[in-house]
Tab-separated table of C-alpha atoms (C1' of nucleotides) in Angstrom:
chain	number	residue	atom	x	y	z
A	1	UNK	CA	44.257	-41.709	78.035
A	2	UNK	CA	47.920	-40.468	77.672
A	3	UNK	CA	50.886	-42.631	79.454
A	4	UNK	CA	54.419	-40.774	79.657
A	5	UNK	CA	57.217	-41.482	80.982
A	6	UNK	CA	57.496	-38.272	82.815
A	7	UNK	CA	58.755	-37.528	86.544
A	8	UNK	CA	55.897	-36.060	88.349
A	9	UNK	CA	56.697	-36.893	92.420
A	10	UNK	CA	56.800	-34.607	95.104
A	11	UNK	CA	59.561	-35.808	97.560
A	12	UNK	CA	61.296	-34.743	100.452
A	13	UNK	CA	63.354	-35.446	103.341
A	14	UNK	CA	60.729	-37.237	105.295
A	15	UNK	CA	60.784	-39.618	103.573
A	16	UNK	CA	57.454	-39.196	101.188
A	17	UNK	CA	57.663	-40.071	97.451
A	18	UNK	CA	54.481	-39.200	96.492
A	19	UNK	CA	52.992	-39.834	93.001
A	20	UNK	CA	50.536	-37.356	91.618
A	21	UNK	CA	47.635	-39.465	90.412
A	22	UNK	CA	46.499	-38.802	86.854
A	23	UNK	CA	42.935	-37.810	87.565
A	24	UNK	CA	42.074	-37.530	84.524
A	25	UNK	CA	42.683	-40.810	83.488
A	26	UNK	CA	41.488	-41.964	86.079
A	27	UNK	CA	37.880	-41.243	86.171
A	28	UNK	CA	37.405	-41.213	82.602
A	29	UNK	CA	38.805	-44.882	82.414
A	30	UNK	CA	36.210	-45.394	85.793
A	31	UNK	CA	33.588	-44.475	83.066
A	32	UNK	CA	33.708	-47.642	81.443
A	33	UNK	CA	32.740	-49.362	84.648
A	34	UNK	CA	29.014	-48.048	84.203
A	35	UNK	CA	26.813	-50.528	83.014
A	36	UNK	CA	24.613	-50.238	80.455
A	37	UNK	CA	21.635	-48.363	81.249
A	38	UNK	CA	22.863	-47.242	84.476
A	39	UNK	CA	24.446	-43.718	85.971
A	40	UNK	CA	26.074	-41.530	88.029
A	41	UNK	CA	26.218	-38.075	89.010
A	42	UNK	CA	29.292	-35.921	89.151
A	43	UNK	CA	29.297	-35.394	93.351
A	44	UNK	CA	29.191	-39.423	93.643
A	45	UNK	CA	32.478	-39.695	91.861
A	46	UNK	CA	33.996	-36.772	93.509
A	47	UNK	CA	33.117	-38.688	97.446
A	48	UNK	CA	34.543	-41.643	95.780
A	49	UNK	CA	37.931	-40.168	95.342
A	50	UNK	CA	37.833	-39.025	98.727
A	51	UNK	CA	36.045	-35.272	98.604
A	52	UNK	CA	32.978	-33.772	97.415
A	53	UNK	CA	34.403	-30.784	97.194
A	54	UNK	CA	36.071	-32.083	93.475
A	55	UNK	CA	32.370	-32.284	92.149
A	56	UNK	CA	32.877	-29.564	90.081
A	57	UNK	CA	36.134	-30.650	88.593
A	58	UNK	CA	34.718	-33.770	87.798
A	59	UNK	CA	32.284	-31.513	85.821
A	60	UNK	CA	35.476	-30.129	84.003
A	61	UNK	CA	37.063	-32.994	83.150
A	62	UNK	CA	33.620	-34.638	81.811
A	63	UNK	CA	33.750	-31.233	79.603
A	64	UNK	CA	36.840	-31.880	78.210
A	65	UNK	CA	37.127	-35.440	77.420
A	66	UNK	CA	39.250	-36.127	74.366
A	67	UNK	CA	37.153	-39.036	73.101
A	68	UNK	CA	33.311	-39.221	74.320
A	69	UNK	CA	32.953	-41.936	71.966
A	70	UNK	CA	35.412	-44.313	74.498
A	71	UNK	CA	34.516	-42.365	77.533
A	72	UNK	CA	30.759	-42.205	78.554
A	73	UNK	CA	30.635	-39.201	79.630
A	74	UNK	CA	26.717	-38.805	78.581
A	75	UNK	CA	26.513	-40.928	81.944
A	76	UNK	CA	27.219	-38.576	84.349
A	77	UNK	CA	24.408	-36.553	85.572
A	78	UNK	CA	23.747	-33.558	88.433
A	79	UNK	CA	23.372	-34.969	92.020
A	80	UNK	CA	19.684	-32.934	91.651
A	81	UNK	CA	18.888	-35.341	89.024
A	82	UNK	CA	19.158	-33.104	86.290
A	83	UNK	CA	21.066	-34.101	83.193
A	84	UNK	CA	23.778	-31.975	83.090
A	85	UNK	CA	26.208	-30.269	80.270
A	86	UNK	CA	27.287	-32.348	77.349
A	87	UNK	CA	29.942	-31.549	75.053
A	88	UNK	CA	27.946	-32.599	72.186
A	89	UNK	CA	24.869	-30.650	73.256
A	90	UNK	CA	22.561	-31.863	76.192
A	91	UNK	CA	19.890	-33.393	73.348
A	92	UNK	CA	22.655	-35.613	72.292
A	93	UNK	CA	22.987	-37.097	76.039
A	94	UNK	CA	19.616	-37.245	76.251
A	95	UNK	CA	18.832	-39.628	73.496
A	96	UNK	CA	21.996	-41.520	74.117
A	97	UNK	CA	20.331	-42.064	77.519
A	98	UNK	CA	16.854	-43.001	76.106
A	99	UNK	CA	18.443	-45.488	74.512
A	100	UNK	CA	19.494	-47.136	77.225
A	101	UNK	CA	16.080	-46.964	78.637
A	102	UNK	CA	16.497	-44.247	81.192
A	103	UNK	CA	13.774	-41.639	80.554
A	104	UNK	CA	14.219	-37.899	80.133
A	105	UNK	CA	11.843	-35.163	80.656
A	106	UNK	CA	13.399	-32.164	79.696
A	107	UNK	CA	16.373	-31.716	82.185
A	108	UNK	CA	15.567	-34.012	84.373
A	109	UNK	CA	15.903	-37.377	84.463
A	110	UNK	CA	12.739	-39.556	85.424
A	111	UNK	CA	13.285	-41.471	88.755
A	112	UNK	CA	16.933	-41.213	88.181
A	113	UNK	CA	17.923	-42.666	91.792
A	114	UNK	CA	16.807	-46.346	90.125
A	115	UNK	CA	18.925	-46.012	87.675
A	116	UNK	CA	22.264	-44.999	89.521
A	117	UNK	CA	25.098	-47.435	89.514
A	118	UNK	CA	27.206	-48.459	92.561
A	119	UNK	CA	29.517	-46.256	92.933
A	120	UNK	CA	32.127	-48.828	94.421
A	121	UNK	CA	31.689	-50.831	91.060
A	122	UNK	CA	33.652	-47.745	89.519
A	123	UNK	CA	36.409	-48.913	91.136
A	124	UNK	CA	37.781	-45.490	91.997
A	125	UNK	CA	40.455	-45.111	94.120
A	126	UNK	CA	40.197	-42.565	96.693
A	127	UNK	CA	43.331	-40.314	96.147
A	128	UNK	CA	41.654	-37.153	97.096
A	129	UNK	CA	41.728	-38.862	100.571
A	130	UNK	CA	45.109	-40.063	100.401
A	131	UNK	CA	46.436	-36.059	99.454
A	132	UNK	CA	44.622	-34.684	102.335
A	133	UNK	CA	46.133	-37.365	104.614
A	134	UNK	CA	49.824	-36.274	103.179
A	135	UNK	CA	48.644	-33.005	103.743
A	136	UNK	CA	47.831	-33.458	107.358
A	137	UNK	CA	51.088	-35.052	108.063
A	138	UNK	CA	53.152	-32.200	106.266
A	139	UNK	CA	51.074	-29.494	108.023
A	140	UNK	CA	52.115	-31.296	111.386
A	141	UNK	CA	55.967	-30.248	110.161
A	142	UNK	CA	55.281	-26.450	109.362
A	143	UNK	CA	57.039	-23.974	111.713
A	144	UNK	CA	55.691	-20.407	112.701
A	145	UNK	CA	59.182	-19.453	114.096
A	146	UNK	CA	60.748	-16.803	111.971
A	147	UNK	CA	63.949	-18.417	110.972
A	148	UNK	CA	65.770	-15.396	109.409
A	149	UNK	CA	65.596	-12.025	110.443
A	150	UNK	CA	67.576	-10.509	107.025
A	151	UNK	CA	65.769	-11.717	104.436
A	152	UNK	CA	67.420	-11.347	101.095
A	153	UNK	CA	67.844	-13.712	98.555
A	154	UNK	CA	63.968	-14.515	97.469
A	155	UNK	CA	62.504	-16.433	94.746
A	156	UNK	CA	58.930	-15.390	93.836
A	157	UNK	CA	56.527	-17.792	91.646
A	158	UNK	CA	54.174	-18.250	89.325
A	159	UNK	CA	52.340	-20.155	86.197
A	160	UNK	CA	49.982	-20.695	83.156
A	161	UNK	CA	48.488	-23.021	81.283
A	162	UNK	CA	48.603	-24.126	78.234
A	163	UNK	CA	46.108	-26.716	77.194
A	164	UNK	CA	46.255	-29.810	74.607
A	165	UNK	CA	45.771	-33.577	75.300
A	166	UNK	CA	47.851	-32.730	78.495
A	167	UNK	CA	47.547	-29.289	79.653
A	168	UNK	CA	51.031	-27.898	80.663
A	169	UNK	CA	52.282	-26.293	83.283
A	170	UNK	CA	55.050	-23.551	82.633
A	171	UNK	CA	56.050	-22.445	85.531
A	172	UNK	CA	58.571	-19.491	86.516
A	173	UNK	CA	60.640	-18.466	89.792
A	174	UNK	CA	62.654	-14.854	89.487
A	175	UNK	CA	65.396	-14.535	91.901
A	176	UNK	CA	65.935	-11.832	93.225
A	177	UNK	CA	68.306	-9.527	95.999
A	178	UNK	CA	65.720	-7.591	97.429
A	179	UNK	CA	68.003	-5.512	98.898
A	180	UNK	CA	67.652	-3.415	95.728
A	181	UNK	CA	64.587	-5.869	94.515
A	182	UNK	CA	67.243	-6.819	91.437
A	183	UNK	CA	66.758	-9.535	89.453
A	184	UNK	CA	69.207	-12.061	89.124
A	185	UNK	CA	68.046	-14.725	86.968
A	186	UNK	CA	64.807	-16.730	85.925
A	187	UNK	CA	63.520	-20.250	85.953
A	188	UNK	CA	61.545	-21.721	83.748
A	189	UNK	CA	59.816	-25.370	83.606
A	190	UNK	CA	57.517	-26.856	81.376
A	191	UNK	CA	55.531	-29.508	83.271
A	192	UNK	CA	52.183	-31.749	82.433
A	193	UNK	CA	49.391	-31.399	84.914
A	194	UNK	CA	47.578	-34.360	86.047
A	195	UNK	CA	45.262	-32.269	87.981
A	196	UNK	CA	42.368	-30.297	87.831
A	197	UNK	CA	41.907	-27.431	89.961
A	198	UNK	CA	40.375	-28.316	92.846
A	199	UNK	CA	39.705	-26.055	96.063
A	200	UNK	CA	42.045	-26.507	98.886
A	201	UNK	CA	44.332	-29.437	96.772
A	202	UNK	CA	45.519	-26.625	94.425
A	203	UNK	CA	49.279	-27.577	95.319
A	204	UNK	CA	48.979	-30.940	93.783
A	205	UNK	CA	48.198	-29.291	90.723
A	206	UNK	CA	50.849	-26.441	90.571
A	207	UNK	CA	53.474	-27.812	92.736
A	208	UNK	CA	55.524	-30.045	90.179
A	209	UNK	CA	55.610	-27.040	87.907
A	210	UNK	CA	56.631	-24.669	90.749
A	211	UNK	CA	59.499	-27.573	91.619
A	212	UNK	CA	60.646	-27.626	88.512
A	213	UNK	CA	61.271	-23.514	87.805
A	214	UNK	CA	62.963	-23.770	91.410
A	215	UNK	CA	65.677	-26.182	90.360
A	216	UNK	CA	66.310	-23.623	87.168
A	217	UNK	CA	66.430	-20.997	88.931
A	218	UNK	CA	68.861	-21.860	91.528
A	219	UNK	CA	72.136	-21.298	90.347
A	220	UNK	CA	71.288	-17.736	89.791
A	221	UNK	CA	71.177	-17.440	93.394
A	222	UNK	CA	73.551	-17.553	96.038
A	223	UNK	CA	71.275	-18.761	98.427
A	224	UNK	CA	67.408	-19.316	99.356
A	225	UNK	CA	66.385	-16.640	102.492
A	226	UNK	CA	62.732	-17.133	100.962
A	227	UNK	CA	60.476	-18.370	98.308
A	228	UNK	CA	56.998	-16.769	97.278
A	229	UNK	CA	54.253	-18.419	96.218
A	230	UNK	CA	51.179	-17.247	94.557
A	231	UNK	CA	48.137	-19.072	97.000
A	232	UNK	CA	47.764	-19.446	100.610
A	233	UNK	CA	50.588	-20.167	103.298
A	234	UNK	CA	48.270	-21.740	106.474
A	235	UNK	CA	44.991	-19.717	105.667
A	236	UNK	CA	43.842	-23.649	104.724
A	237	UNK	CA	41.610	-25.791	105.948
A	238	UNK	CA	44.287	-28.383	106.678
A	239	UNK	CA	46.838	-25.414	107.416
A	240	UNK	CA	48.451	-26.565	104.502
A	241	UNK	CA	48.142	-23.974	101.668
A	242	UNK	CA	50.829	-24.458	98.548
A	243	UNK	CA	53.353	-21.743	100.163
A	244	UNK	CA	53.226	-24.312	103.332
A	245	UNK	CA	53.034	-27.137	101.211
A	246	UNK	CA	56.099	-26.261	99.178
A	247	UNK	CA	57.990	-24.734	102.106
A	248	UNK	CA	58.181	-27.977	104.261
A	249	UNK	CA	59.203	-30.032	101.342
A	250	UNK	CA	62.081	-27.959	100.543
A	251	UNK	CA	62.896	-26.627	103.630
A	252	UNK	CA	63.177	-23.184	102.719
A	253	UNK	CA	61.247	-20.524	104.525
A	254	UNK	CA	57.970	-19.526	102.445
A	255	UNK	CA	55.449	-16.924	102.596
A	256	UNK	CA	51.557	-17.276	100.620
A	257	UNK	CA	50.515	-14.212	98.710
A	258	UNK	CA	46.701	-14.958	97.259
A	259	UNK	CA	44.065	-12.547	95.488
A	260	UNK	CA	41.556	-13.759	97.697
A	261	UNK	CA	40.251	-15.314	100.772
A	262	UNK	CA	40.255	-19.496	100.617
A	263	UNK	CA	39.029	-19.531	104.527
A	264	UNK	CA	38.453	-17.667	107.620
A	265	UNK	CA	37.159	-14.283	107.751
A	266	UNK	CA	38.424	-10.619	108.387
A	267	UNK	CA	38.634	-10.169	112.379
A	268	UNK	CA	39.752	-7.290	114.273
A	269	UNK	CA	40.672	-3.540	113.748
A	270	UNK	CA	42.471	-2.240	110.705
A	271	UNK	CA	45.628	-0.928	110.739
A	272	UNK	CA	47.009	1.852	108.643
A	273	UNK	CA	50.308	2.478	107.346
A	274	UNK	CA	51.235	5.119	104.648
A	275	UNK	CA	48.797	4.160	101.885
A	276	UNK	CA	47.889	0.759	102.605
A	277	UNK	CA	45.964	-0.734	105.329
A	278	UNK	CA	45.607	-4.358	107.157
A	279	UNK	CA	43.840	-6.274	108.975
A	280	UNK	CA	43.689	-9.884	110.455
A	281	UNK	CA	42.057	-13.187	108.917
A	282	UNK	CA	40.995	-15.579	111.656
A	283	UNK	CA	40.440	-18.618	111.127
A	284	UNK	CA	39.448	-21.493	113.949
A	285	UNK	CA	39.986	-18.710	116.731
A	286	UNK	CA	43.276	-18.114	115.333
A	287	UNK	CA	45.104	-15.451	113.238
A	288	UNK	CA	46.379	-16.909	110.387
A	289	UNK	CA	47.344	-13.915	107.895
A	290	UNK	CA	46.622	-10.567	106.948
A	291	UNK	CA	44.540	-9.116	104.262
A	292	UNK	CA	46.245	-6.104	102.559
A	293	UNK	CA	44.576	-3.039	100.734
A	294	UNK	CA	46.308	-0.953	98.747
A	295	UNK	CA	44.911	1.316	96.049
A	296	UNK	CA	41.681	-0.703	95.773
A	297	UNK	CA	44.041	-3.642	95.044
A	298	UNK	CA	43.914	-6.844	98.184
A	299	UNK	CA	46.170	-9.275	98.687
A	300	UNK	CA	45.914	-12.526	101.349
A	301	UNK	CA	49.366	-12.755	102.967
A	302	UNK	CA	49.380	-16.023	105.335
A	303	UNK	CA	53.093	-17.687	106.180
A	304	UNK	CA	54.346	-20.858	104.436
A	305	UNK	CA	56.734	-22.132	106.768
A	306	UNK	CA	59.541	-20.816	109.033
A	307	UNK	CA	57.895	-17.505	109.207
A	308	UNK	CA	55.781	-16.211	112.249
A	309	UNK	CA	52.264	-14.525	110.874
A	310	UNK	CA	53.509	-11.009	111.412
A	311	UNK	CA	57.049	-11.239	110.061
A	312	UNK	CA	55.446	-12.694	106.731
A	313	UNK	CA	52.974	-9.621	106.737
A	314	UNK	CA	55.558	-7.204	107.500
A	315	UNK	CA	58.571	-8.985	104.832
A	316	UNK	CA	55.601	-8.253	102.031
A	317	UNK	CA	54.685	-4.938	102.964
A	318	UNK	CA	58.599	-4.245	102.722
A	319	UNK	CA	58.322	-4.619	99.022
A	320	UNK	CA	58.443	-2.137	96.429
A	321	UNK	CA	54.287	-2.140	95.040
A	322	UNK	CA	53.746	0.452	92.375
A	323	UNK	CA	50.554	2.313	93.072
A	324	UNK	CA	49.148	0.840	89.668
A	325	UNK	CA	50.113	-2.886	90.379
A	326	UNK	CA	47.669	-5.531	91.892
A	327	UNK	CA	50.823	-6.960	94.385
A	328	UNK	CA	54.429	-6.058	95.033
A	329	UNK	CA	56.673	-5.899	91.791
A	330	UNK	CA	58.398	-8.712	92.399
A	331	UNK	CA	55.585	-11.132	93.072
A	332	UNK	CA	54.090	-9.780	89.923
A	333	UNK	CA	56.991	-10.309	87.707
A	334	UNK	CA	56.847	-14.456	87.291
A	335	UNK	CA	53.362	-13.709	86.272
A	336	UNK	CA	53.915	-11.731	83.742
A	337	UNK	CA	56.583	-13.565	82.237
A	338	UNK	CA	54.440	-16.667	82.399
A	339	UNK	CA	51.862	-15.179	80.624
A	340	UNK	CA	54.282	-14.058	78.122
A	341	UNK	CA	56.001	-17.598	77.876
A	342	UNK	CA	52.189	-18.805	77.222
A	343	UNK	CA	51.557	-16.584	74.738
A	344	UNK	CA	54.926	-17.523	72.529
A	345	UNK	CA	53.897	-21.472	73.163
A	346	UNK	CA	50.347	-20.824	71.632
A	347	UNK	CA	51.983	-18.872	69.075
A	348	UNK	CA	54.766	-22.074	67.779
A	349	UNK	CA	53.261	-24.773	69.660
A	350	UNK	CA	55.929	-26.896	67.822
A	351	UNK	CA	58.289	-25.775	70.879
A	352	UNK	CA	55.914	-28.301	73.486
A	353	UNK	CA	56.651	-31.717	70.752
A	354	UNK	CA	59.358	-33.095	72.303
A	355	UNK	CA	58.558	-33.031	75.758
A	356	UNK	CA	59.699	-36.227	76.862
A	357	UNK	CA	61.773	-35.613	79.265
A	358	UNK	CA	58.750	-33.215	80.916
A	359	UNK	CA	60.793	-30.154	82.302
A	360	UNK	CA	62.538	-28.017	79.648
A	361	UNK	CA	64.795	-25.046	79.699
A	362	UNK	CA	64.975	-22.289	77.954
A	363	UNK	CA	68.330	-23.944	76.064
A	364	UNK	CA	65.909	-26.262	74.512
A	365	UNK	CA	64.305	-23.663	72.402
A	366	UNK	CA	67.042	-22.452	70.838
A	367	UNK	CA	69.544	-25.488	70.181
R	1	DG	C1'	19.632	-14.895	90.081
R	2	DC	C1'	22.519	-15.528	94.790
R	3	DG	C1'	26.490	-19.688	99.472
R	4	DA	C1'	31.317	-20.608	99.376
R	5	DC	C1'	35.146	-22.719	97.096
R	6	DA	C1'	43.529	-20.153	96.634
R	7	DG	C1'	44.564	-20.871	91.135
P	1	DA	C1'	43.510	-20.211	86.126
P	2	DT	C1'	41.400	-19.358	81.065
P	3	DC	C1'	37.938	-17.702	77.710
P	4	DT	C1'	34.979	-14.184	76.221
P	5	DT	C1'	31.281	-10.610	75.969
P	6	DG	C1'	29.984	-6.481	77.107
P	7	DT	C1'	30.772	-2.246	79.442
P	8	DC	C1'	27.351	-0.912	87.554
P	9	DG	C1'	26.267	-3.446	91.534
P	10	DC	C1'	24.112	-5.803	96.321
DNA sequence: GCGACAG
DNA sequence: ATCTTGTCGC
């Protein structure tokens, strides 16, 4: 599909270089594999990367390849046996596969389990298991022992998309002193994903962009008390949400703010305080964050790393939140500018041709 | 029509 | 997350 030249590890001081996989290319190229005649369905490729959970993903990338006359798309079908979206229109993949004598009747395709390939002829490699083994060991590092009791120098995060033959990541860290919640400088990187979303692997997707607005950001700051990331801390089924994730590998202490709940379930009593109440998510017997509700407005607060579960609930709820705002201003405020930053790409999407070197300041754009 | 699945 | 239409929700 599209080779570059562009960093794209996660690394850290135990000693992980870790490459993000280009998925994309990946099981597009796999497509090729599928002989004549035969097929597969979108949850057999996602188990042969590692996870079935992907399934859906696999859907999305299927619905946006670049070039369905090289990739086969038309030859990936639902696990049900039905046949599936097609770019093209679903009559389209169903006469491409009449032609290659498998029969369709309507949706569904007749007998389909004789015609499905093996999937280990695709060849796929199975990176999905290979992230939630790095996960695993990284979650073994996390700490839930508050490391700082002043917090004060924060960086909060965020990004958007911005979609083309390789979508791009911009992502954006504000620094701030929360003493007075002033903001001292911004970050900005412009990043290509190799990654779809996919549920609880989200920081393999966002994390390279997240990386690369930290490094921008940094000498706007004095120092690091505490980064924020938009997602889950340990509220994960490895206990390794993209606050955790990106906590470890940097070291710094992190807290997870999310919209909504990835896994466990509200537990417990509510507690109320002013105009905003709380109470616990439990997950595996075990309280693992807070869900807050303010004004109609929830937020999932779980700690990254170096934060016990309260102390990250209580550091949040310390923040200025305007009554009309979804989450504290200064979480907020890298979203907004991302969005913004999206807006003005889409606008001169000149400013994204030279991205060869793969992160970009805001220098670039105006040299 | 419907299970859930951070962004 | 993004896109997009319609305009309630369990």
């Amino acid at each position: 599909m599209v080779s570059s030249v562009i960093i794209r590890y996660i690394f850290n001081e135990l000693g992980i270089l870790y490459e993000i996989p280009d998925l994309y290319s990946i099981v597009l190229q796999a497509l090729c594999r599928i002989p004549r005649g035969k097929i597969t369905t979108y949850r057999d490729i996602s188990k042969a990367l590692g996870d079935t959970i992907a399934a859906r993903a696999i859907g999305y990338i299927m619905k946006t390849n670049p070039c369905p006359d090289r990739y086969p798309c038309y030859k990936v079908i639902s696990s049900d046996g039905s046949l599936g979206g097609y770019s093209l229109g679903s009559e389209r993949k169903s006469m491409l596969l009449q032609k290659e004598g498998v029969k369709v009747m309507g949706q569904k395709i007749i007998d389909f389990e004789k015609h499905l390939v093996d999937i280990s002829d695709l060849r796929l490699p199975p990176v999905l298991l290979s992230m939630r083994r790095l996960q695993e060991f990284i979650s073994d590092r996390v700490s839930l022992i508050t490391e700082r009791k002043n917090i004060r120098f924060v960086v909060t995060f965020d990004l958007s998309f911005v979609d083309g033959p390789l979508d791009i990541g911009i992502g954006v860290g504000c620094a701030f002193d929360v003493d007075n919640e002033e903001l001292l400088g911004v970050g900005i990187s412009f990043v290509p994903v190799f990654m779809p979303y996919i549920p609880t692997y989200l920081a393999f997707r966002e994390l390279p962009a997240i990386l690369g607005s930290l490094s921008a950001v940094i000498e706007y700051i004095p120092r690091i008390d505490a980064i924020i990331l938009d997602g889950q801390g340990i509220l994960h089924p490895r206990g390794l949400g993209i606050a955790s994730h990106a906590g470890v590998i940097t070291n710094i202490p992190s807290i997870g703010v999310a919209k909504s709940i990835l896994v466990g379930r509200i537990s417990g009593k509510w507690t109320y305080r002013g105009d905003l109440k709380y109470a616990p998510v439990v997950y595996n017997n075990k309280v693992l964050g807070f869900l807050v509700i303010k004004n109609k407005h929830k937020i999932v607060v779980s700690p990254g790393h170096k934060f016990s579960v309260d102390d990250a609930r209580d550091f949040v709820l310390s923040l200025e939140w305007p009554r009309n705002e979804a989450e504290p201003r200064i979480i907020r405020l890298p979203h907004k500018i991302a969005s913004r930053i999206k807006e003005f790409v889409k606008k001169y999407p000149k400013l994204l041709e030279s991205r060869s070197k793969g992160q970009k300041s805001l220098d670039d754009f105006f040299l």
